[in-house]
Short mmCIF file of C-alpha atoms in Angstrom, two decimals:
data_model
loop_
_atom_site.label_atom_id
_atom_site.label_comp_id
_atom_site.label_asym_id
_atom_site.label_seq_id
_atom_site.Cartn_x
_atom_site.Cartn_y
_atom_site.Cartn_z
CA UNK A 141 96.48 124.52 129.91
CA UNK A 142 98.20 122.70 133.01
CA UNK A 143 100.25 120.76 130.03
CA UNK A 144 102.03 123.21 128.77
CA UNK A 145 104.73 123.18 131.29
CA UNK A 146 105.00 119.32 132.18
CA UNK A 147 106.71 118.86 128.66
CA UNK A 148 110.26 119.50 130.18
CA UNK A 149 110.96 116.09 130.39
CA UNK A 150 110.86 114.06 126.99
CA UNK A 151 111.31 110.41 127.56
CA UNK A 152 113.45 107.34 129.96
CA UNK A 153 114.38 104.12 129.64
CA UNK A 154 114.07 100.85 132.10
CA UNK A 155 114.42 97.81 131.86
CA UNK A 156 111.16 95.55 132.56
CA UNK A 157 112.48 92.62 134.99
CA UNK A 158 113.09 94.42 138.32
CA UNK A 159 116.70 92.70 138.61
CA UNK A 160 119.88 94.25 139.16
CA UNK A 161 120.64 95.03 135.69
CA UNK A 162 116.96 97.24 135.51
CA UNK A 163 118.43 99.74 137.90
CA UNK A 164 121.09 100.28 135.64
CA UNK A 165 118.72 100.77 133.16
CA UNK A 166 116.96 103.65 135.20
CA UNK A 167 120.28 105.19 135.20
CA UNK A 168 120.82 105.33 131.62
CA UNK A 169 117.02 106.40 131.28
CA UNK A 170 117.70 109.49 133.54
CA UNK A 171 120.95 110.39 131.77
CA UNK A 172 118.69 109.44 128.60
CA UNK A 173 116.34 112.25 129.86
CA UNK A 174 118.43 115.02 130.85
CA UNK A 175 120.55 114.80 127.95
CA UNK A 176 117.76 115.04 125.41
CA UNK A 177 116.13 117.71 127.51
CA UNK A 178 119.18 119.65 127.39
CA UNK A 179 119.76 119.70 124.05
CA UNK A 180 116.79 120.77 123.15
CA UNK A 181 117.35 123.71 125.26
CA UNK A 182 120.68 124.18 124.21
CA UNK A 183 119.23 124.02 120.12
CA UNK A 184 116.86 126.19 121.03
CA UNK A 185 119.34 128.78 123.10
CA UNK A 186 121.77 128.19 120.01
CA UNK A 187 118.73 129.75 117.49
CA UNK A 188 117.03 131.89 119.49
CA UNK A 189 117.38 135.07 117.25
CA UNK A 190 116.05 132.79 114.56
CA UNK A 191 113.05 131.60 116.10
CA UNK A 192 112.39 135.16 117.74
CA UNK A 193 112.20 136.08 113.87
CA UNK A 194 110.31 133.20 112.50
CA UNK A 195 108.34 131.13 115.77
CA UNK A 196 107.38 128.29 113.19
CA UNK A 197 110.86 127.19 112.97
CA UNK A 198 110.12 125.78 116.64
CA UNK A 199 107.78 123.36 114.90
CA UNK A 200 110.60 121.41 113.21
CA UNK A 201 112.84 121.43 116.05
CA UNK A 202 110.31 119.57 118.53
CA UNK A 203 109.58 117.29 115.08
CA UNK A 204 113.20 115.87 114.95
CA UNK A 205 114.40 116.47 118.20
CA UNK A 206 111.27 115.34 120.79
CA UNK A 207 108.47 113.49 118.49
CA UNK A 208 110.14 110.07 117.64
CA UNK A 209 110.15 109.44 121.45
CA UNK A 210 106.38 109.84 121.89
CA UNK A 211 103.70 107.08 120.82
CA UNK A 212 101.24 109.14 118.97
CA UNK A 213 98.94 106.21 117.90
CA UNK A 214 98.95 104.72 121.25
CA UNK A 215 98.55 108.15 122.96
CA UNK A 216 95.82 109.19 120.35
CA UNK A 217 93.93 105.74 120.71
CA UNK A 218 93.85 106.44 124.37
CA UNK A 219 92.41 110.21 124.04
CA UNK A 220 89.48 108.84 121.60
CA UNK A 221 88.56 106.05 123.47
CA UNK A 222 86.05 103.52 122.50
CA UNK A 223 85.38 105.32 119.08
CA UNK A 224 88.81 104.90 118.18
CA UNK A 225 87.71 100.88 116.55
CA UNK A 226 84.49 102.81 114.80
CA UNK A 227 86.77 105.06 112.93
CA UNK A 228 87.93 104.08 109.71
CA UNK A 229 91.98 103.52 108.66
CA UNK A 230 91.84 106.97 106.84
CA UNK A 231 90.26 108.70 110.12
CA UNK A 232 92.52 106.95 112.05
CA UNK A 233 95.87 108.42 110.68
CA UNK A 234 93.78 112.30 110.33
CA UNK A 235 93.54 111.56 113.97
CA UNK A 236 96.56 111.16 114.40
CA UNK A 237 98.28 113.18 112.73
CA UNK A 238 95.98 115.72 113.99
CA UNK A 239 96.15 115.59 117.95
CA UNK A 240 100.58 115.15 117.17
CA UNK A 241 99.90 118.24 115.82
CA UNK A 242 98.02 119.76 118.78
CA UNK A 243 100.61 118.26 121.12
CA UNK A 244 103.40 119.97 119.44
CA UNK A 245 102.22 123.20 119.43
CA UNK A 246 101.43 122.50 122.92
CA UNK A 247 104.59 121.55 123.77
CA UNK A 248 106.23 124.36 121.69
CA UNK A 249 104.65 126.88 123.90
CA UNK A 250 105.96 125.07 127.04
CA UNK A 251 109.49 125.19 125.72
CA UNK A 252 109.74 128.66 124.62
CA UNK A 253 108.16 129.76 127.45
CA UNK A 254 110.72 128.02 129.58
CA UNK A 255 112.69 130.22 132.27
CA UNK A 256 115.03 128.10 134.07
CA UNK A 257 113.03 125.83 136.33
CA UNK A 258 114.54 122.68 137.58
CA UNK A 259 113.69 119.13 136.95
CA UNK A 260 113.89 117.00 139.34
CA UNK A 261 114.34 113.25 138.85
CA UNK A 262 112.81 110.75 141.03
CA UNK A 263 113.03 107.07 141.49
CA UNK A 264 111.57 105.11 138.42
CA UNK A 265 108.76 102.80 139.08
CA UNK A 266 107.24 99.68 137.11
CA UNK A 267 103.92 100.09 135.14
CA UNK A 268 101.05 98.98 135.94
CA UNK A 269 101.30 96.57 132.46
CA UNK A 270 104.12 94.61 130.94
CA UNK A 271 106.91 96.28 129.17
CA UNK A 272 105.41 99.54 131.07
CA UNK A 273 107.09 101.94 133.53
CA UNK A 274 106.71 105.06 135.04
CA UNK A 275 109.44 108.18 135.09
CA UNK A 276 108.62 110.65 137.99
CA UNK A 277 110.05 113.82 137.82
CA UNK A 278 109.18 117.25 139.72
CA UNK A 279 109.28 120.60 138.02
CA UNK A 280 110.29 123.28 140.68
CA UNK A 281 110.08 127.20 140.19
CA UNK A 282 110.85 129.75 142.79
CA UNK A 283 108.44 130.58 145.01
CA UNK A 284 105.88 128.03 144.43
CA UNK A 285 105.13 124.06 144.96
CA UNK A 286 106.45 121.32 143.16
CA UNK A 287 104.81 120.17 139.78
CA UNK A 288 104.64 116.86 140.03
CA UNK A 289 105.00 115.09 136.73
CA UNK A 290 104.66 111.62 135.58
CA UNK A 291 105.72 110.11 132.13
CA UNK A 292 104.09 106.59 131.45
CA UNK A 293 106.39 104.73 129.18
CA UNK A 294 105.87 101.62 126.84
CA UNK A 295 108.36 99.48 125.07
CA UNK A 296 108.00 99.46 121.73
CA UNK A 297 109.71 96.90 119.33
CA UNK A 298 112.60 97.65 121.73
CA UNK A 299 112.72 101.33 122.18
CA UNK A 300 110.74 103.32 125.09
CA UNK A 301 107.95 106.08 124.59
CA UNK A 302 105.84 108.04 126.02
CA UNK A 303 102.28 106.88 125.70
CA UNK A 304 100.70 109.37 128.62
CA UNK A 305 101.97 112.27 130.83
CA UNK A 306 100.37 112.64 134.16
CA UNK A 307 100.46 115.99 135.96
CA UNK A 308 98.90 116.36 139.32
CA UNK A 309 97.23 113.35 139.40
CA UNK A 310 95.40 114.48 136.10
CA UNK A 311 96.37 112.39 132.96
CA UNK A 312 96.76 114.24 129.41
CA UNK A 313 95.34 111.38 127.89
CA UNK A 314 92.37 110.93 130.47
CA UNK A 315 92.09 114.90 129.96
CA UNK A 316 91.69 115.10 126.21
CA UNK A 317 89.38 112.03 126.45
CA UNK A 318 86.32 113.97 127.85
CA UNK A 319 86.49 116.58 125.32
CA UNK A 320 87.02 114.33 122.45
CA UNK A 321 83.90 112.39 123.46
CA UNK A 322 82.08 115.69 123.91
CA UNK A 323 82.93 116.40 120.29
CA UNK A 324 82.54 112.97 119.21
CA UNK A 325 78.63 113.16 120.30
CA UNK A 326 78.24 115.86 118.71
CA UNK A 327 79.93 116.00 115.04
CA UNK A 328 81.46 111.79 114.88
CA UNK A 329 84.67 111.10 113.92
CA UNK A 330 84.90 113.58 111.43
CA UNK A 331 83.85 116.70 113.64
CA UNK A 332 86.92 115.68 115.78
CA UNK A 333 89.20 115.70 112.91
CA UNK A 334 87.98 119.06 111.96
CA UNK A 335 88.04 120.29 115.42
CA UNK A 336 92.00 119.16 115.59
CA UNK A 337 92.39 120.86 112.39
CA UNK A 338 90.27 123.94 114.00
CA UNK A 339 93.04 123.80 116.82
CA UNK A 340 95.99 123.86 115.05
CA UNK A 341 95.33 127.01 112.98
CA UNK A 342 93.61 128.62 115.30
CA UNK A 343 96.27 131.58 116.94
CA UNK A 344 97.00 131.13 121.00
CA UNK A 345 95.50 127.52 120.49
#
């Protein structure tokens, strides 16, 4: 999956009102970025021999360290689409919890799979909503073309997170949208919920 390396980058922060003071807040959202991106490398450098011996301890890493910064609801109402307001409360949080899931181990695989590329940070621009911006960053490996990388970011009740990532022009959210209605035609709300389930047990998934 394209997604597996365009997790590098966790989250930024900006203010909303283009003024003066908001490109101070783009610096403090880059410095924001890079230092949460490095210490997640540097935890996971620091316990390497553990997680070589036990690869779920990964899981809980990524859970305190990257997963408060990322909307989950927002990002998970966005994959599911119009069915999302069919689906009761109850399906609504197995949703949920079910795609975080999916994401993690996504994103798990992305980070131990990581072999020194560089980020590159690039100007942050405003969202296309209120309270909305968007952190562009390029991932760059020897030898081949810059990833290009997008992180769409919300406020929310005064903190900033990441409700989609866009890589190549091709949204995660917009992505996992197509299959999820695929599956939603198919088996309703509660085939999704199993498929999720299906996905995060399944090995390589």
């Amino acid at each position: 999956m394209p997604y597996r390396r365009s997790f590098f980058v966790l989250f930024a922060l900006l203010g909303v009102l283009w003024t003066s003071a908001s490109f101070a807040y783009a610096d403090d959202a880059t410095a924001l970025v890079k230092r949460t991106t490095e210490n997640m490398l540097k935890t996971l450098e620091a316990r390497r021999s553990e997680v070589d011996r036990d690869p779920s301890l990964i899981f809980g890493m990524i859970e305190s360290g990257v997963a408060p910064h990322f909307d989950f609801e927002r990002i998970t109402q966005g994959a599911v689409g119009q069915s999302w307001r069919n689906a009761t409360p109850a399906q609504q949080r197995a949703l949920v919890n079910g795609f975080k899931q999916v994401l993690i181990r996504t994103y798990a695989r992305s980070i131990l799979s990581y072999s020194g590329e560089e980020i590159r940070y690039l100007p942050v621009k405003p969202g296309r909503q209120p309270s909305t911006v968007t952190v562009a960053t390029e991932i760059l490996s020897p030898g081949s073309a810059p990833i290009p990388v997008d992180y769409r970011m919300h406020n929310n009740s005064g903190g900033w997170k990441v409700y989609d990532v866009v890589i190549n022009n091709a949204s995660l959210v917009g992505n996992y949208r197509t299959s999820f209605s695929n599956e939603i035609r198919q088996g309703g709300i509660d085939g999704l919920i199993a498929k999720l389930g299906e996905m995060n047990t399944r090995t390589g998934e």
